[in-house]
Coordinates of C-alpha atoms and ligand atoms in Angstrom, one line a residue:
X1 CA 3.0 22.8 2.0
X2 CA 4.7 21.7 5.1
X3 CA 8.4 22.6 5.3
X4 CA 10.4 19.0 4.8
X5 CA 13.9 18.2 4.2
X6 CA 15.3 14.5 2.4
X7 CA 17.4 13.2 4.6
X8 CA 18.9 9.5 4.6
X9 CA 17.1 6.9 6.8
X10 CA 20.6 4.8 7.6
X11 CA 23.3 8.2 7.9
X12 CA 21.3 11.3 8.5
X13 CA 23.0 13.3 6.1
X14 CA 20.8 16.0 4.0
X15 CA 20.4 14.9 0.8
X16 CA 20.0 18.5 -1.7
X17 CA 19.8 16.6 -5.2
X18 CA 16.4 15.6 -5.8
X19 CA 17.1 13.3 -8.7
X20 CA 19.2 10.5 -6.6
X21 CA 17.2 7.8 -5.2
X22 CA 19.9 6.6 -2.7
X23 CA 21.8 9.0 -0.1
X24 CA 25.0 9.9 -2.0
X25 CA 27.2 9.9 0.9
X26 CA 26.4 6.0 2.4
X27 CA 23.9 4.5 -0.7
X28 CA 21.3 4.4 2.2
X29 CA 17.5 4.9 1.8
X30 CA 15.9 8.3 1.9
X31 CA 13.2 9.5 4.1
X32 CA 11.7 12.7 4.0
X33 CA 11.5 14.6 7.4
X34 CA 8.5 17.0 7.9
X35 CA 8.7 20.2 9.9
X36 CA 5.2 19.5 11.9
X37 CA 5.5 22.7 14.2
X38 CA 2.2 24.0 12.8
X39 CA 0.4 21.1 13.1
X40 CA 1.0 21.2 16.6
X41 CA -1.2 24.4 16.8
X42 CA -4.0 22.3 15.3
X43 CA -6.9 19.7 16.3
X44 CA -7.7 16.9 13.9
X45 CA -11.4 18.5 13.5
X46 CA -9.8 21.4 11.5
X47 CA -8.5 19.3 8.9
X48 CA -12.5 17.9 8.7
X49 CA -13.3 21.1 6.7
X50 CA -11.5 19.7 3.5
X51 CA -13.4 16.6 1.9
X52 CA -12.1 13.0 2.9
X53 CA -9.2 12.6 0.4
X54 CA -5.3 12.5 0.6
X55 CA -4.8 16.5 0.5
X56 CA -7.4 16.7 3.2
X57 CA -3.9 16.0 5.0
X58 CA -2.0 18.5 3.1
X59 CA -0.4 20.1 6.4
X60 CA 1.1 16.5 6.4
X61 CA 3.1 16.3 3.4
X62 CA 5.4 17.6 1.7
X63 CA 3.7 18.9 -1.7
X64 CA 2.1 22.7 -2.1
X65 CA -1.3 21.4 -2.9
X66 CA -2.5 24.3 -5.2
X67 CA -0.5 22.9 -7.2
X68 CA -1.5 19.0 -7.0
X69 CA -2.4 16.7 -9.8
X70 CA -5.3 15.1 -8.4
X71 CA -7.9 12.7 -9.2
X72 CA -9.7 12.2 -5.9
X73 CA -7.7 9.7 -4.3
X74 CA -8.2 8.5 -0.7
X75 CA -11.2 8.9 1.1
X76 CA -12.1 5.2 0.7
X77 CA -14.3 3.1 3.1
X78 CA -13.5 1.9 6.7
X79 CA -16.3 -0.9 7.1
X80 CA -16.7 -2.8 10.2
X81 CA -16.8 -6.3 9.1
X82 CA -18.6 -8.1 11.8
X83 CA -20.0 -11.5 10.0
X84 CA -15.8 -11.7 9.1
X85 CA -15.0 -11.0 12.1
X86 CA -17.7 -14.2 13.7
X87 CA -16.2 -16.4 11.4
X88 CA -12.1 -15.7 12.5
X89 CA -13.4 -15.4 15.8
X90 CA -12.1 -12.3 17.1
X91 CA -14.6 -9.1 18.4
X92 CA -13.9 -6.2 16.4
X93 CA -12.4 -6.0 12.7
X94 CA -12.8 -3.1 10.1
X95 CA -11.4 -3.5 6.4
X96 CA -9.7 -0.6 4.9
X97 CA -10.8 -0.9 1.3
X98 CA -8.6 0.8 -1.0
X99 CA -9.8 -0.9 -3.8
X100 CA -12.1 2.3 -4.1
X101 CA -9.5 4.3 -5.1
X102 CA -9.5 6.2 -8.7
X103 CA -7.3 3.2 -10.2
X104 CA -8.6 0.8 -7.8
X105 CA -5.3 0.4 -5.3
X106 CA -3.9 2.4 -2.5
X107 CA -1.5 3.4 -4.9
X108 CA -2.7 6.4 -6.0
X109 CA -2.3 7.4 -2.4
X110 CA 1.7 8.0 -3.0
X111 CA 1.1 8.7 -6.9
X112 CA -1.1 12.4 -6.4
X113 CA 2.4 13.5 -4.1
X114 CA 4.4 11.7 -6.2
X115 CA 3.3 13.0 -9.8
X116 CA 2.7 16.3 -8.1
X117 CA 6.6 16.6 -6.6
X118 CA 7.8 15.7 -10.3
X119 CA 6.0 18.7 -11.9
X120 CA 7.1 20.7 -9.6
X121 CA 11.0 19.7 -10.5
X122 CA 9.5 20.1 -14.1
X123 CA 10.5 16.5 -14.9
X124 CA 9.0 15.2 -18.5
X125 CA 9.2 11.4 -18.4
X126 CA 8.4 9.6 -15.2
X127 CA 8.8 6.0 -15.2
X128 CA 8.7 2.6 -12.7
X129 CA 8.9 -0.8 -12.2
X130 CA 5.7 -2.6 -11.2
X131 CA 3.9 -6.0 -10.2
X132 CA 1.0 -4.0 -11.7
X133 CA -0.6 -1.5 -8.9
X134 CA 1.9 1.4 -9.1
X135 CA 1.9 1.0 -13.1
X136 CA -1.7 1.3 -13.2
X137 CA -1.8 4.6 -11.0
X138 CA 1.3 6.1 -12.4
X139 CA 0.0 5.8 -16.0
X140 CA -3.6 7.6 -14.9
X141 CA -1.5 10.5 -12.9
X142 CA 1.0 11.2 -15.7
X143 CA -1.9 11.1 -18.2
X144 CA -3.3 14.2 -16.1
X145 CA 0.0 15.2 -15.7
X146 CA 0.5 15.3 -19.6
X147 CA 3.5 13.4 -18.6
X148 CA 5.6 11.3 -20.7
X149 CA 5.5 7.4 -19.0
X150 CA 7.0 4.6 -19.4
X151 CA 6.2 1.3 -17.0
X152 CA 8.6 -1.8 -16.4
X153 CA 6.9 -5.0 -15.7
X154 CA 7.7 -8.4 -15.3
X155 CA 6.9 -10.3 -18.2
X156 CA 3.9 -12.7 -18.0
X157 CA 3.4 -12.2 -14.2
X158 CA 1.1 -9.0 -14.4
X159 CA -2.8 -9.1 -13.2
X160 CA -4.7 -8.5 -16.6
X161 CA -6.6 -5.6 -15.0
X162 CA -3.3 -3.6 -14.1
X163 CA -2.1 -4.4 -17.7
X164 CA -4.9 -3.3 -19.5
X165 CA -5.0 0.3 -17.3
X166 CA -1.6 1.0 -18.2
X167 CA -1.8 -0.1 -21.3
X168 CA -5.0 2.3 -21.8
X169 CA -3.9 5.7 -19.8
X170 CA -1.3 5.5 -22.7
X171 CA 2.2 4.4 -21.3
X172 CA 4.6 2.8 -23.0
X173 CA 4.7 -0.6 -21.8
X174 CA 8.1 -2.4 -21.3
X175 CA 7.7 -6.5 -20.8
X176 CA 10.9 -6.9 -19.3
X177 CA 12.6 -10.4 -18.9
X178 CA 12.3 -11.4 -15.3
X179 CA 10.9 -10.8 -12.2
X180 CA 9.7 -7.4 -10.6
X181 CA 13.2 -7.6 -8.6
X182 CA 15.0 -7.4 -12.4
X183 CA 12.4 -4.7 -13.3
X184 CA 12.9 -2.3 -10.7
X185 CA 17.2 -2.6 -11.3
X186 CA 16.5 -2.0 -15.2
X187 CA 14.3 1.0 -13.4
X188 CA 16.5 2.2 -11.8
X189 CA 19.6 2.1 -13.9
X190 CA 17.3 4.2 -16.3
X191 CA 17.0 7.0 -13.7
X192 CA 20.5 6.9 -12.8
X193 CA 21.0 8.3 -16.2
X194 CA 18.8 10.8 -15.4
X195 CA 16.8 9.2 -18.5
X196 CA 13.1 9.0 -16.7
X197 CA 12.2 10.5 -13.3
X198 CA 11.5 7.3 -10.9
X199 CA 8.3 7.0 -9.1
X200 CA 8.9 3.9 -7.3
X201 CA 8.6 3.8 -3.3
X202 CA 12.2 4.1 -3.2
X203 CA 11.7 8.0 -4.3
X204 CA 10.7 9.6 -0.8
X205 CA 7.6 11.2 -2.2
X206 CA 5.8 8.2 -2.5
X207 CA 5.3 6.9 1.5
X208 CA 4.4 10.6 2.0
X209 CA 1.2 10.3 0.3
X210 CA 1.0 6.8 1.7
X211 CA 1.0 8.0 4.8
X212 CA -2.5 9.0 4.8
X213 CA -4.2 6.0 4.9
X214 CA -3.4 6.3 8.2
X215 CA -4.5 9.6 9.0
X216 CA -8.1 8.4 7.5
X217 CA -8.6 5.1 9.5
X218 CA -7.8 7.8 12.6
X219 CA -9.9 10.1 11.6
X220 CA -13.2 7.3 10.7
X221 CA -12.2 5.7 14.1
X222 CA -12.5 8.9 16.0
X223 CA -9.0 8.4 17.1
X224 CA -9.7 5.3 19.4
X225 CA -6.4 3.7 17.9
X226 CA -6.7 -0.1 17.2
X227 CA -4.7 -2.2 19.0
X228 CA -3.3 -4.0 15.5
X229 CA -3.1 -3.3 11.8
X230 CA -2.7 -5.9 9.1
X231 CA -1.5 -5.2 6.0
X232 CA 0.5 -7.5 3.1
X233 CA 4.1 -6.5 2.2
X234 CA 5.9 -6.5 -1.1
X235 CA 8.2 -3.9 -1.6
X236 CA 7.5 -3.0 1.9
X237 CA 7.0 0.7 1.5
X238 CA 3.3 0.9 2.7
X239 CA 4.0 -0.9 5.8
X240 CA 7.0 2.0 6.5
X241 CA 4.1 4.6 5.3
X242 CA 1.7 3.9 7.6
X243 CA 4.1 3.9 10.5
X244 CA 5.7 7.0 9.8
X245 CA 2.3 8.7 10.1
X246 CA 1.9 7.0 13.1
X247 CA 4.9 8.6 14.3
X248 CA 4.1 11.8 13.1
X249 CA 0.3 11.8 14.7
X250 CA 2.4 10.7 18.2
X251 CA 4.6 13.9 17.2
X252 CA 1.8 16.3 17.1
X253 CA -0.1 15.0 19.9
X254 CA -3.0 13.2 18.4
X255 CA -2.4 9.8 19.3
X256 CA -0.4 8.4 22.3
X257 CA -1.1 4.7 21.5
X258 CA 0.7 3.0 19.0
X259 CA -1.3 0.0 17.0
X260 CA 1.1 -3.3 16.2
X261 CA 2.0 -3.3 13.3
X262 CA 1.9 -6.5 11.3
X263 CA 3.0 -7.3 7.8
X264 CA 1.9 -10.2 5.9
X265 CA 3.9 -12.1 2.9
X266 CA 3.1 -14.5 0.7
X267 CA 4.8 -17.8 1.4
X268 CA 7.6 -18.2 -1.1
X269 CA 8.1 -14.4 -1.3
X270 CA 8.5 -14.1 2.5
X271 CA 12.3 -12.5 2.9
X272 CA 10.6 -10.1 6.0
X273 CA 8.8 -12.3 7.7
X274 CA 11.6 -14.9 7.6
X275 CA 13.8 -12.1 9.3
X276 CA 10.9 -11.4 11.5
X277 CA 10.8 -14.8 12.4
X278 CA 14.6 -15.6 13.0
X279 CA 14.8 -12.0 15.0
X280 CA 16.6 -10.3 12.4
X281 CA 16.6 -6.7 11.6
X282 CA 17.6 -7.5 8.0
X283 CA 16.5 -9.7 5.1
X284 CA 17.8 -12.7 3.0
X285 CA 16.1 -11.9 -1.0
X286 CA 14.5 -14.4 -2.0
X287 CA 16.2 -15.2 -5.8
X288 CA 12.9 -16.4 -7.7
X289 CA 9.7 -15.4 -5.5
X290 CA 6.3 -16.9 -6.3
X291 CA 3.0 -16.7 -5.2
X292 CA -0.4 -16.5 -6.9
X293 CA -0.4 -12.9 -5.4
X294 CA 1.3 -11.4 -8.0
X295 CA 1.1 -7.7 -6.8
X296 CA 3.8 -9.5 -3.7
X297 CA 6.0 -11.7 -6.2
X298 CA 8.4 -9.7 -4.7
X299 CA 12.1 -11.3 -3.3
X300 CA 14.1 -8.4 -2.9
X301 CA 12.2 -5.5 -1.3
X302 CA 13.5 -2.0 -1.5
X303 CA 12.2 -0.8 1.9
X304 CA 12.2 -4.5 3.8
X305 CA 14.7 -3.1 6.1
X306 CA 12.6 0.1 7.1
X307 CA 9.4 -2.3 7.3
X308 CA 11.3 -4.8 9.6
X309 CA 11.9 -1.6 11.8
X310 CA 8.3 -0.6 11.6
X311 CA 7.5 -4.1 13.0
X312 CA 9.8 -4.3 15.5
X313 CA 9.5 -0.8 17.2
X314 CA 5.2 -0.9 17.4
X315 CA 5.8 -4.4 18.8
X316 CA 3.9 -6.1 15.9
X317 CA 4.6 -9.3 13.7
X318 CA 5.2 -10.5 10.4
X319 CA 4.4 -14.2 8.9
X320 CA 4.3 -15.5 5.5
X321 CA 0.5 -17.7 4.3
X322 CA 0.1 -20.0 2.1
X323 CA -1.7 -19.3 -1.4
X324 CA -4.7 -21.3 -0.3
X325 CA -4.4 -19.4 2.5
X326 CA -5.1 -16.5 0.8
X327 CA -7.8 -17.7 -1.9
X328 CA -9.6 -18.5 1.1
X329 CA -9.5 -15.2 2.5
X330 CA -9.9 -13.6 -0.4
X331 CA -13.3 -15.8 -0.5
X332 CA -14.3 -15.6 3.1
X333 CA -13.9 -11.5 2.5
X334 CA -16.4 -11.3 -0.7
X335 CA -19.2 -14.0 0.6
X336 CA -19.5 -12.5 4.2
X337 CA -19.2 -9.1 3.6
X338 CA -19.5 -8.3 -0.7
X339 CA -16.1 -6.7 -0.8
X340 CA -14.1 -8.0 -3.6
X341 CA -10.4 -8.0 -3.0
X342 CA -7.2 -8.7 -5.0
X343 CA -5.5 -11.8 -3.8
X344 CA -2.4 -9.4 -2.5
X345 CA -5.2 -8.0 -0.2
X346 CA -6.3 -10.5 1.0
X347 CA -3.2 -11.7 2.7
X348 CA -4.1 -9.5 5.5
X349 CA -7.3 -11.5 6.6
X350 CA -5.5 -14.7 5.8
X351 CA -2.6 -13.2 8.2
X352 CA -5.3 -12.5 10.8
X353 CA -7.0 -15.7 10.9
X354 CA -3.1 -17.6 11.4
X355 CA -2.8 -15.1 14.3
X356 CA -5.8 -16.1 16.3
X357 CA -5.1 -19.5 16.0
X358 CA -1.2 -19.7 16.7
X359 CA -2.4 -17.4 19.9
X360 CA -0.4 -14.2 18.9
X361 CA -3.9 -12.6 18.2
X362 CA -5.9 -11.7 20.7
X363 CA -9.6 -12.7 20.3
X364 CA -10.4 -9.5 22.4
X365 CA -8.6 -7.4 19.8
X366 CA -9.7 -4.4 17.9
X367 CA -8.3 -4.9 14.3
X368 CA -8.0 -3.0 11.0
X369 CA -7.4 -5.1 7.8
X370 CA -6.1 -2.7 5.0
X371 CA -7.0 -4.6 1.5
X372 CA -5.0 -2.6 -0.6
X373 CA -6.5 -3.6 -4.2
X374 CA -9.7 -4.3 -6.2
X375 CA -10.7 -8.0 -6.9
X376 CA -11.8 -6.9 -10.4
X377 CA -8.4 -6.3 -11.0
X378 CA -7.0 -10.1 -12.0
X379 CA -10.8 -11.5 -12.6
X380 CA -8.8 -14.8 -14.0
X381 CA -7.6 -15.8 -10.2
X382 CA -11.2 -15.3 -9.1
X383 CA -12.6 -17.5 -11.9
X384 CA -10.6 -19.7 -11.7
X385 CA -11.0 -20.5 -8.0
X386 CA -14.9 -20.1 -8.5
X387 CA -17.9 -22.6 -9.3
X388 CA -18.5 -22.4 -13.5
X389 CA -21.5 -21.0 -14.3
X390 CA -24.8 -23.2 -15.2
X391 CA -25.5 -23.4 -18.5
X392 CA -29.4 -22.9 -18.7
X393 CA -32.2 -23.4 -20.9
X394 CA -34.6 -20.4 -21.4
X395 CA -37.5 -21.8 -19.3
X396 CA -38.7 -21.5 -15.7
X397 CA -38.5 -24.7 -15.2
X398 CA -34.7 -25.4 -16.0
X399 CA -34.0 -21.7 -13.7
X400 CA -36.0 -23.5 -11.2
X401 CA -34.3 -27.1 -11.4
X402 CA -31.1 -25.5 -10.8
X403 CA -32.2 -23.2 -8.3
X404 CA -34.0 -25.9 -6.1
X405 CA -33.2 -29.2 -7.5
Ligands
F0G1 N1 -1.0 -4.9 -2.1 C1 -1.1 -4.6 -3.4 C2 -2.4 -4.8 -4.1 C3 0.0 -4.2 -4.1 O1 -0.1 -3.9 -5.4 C4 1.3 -4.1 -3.4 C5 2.5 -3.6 -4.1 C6 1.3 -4.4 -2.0 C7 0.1 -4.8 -1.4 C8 2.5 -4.3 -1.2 O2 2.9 -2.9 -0.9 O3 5.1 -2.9 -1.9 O4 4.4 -1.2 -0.4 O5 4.8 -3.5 0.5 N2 2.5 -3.4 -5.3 C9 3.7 -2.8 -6.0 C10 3.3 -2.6 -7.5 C11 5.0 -3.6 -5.8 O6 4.3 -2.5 -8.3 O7 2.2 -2.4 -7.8 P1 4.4 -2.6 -0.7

């Protein structure tokens, strides 16, 4: 395990109790900051001798790893998606699909540290709000945990995928009345009285393990750093995540390029990239987000201030698409190159293609997408924006009519 402190993000001060979620002096966002004086002595090829995974990273974060809870998370595909990239138009694009992962989201990324840092206070009952994702992979870590879990979800407005894993790694499942903004307070207030230890991205912990995403698409890019990397924004903690480890790779001298970063939103839960687009450096909520990507429905994210930050200091950008925008995407991603996203996911495509044609985009750029979900996850968006299927009699001949004909 590295040596790390918690600091605050907005005041600086050290933060020494590990059960608040805010910085105790200024209510500001945590940040945990990583001693990475032994990295230094290292080249990336050493950490090549550990299989592809999160812990493969473990000099990164801030967890002793003989003691992780683990179910092989990370060490997902980077593919090079060129019949997606002919039809957007633009030379080079890879998709980061972390759809692959144990519960099927990049979530599981932040949950292996996350789950592991609890045991190690020697918590008992873990909880968080969710749009779905982090329920899905919090319920699968406590399980191995033997943790007890409780998950907070917006009533209605939850993927049935992410319902049913959470419902089936045994959490109790709380439909709360609201959105996931009224979720995460209810959340929260419960951890505040020190009732459940919170595994949201607001608990520091999380964007560690995050973090690695990053470290992988390095590591399957041989360190030729792209010049831009898409991903959709919610609560906005991945976004911060992935541009922390880009920090810390510049830190240790394994990258001296920085790739823009550039978070996408779905219009009608767009508070960043309204900011973004008005120049701000901090965000209106949004009081009653929509979108058909529910894993975004999101109006009031926790880390949109650190995200806008992230955005502004790699030089990237942030817009909001359009839902068709993304079913399109989302489409466009599965029939040229058979990788089935969740509709959150695919904002990053759809984010792409509205870059190359307002011209912020480069055509000549080298791109990574990062789909953070699996399409199998809310099948009732997919077939529901799909063709019914043919009824058919048993015979060659009706196959054949409907086949040919
Ligand atoms: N993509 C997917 C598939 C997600 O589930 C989420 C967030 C995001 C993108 C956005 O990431 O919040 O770090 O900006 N899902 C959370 C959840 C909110 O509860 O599962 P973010």
């Amino acid at each position: 395990m590295a040596d790390h402190e918690v600091i605050c993000w907005d005041c600086g001060a050290n933060v020494e109790d590990p059960f608040v979620n805010t910085c105790p002096k200024c209510g500001g966002l945590l940040t945990v900051k990583m001693d990475l004086e032994p990295v230094k002595e290292m080249r990336p090829q050493d950490l090549r001798r550990d299989i592809s995974g999160v812990w493969r990273y473990a000099p990164f974060m801030p967890v002793d790893p003989s003691r992780k809870v683990s179910i092989q998370e990370g060490g997902t595909p980077l593919y090079r998606t060129d019949r997606l990239a002919g039809e957007l138009g633009i030379s080079e694009v890879h998709v980061k699909f972390e759809g692959l992962n144990p519960t099927g989201s990049f979530k599981d990324r932040g949950m292996t540290i996350g789950v592991s840092h609890a045991k190690e206070l020697g918590v008992k009952v873990v909880g968080c709000a969710s749009t779905g994702n982090t329920s899905a992979s919090l319920a699968a870590y406590a399980a191995k945990a033997d943790l007890k879990c409780a998950v907070f979800l917006p009533s209605g407005k939850v993927a049935a995928g992410k319902l049913a894993q959470a419902l089936f790694y045994g959490a109790k499942v709380l439909s709360v009345d609201g959105n996931f903004d009224d979720a995460l307070d209810l959340a929260r207030k419960m951890a505040d009285e020190k009732k459940l230890y919170l595994l949201n991205s607001i608990n520091p912990y999380r964007p560690e393990g995050q973090k690695s995403v990053l470290f992988e698409i390095m590591d399957q890019l041989e360190y030729d750093v792209p010049d831009r990397i898409i991903l959709p924004v919610g609560n906005a903690a991945n976004i911060w995540a992935v541009y922390k480890a880009i920090q810390e790779l510049k830190e240790v001298g394994w990258i001296d390029k920085v790739p823009m970063l550039t978070g996408i939103q779905a219009e009608g839960s767009a508070p960043v990239a309204k900011a973004f687009c008005s120049g701000k450096r901090d965000f209106v909520p949004e009081e009653n987000p929509e979108t058909i990507a529910t894993a975004i429905r999101i109006g009031n994210p926790v880390s949109g201030r650190k995200a806008l930050h992230a955005i502004y200091d790699t030089g990237g950008f942030s817009i909001a698409v359009t839902d068709e925008e993304i079913i399109e995407a989302q489409q466009l991603i599965g029939r040229k190159e058979g990788i089935c996203v969740e509709p959150a996911s695919a904002a990053s495509a759809a984010g792409l293609k509205k870059l190359i044609s307002t011209g912020v985009a480069d055509r000549d750029e080298r791109v990574v997408c990062i789909c953070t979900g699996n399409g199998l996850k809310d099948p009732e968006t997919i077939i529901k924006n799909s063709p019914s299927p043919i009824q058919c009699g048993n015979s060659v001949t009706d196959a054949e009519r409907i086949l040919y004909g």
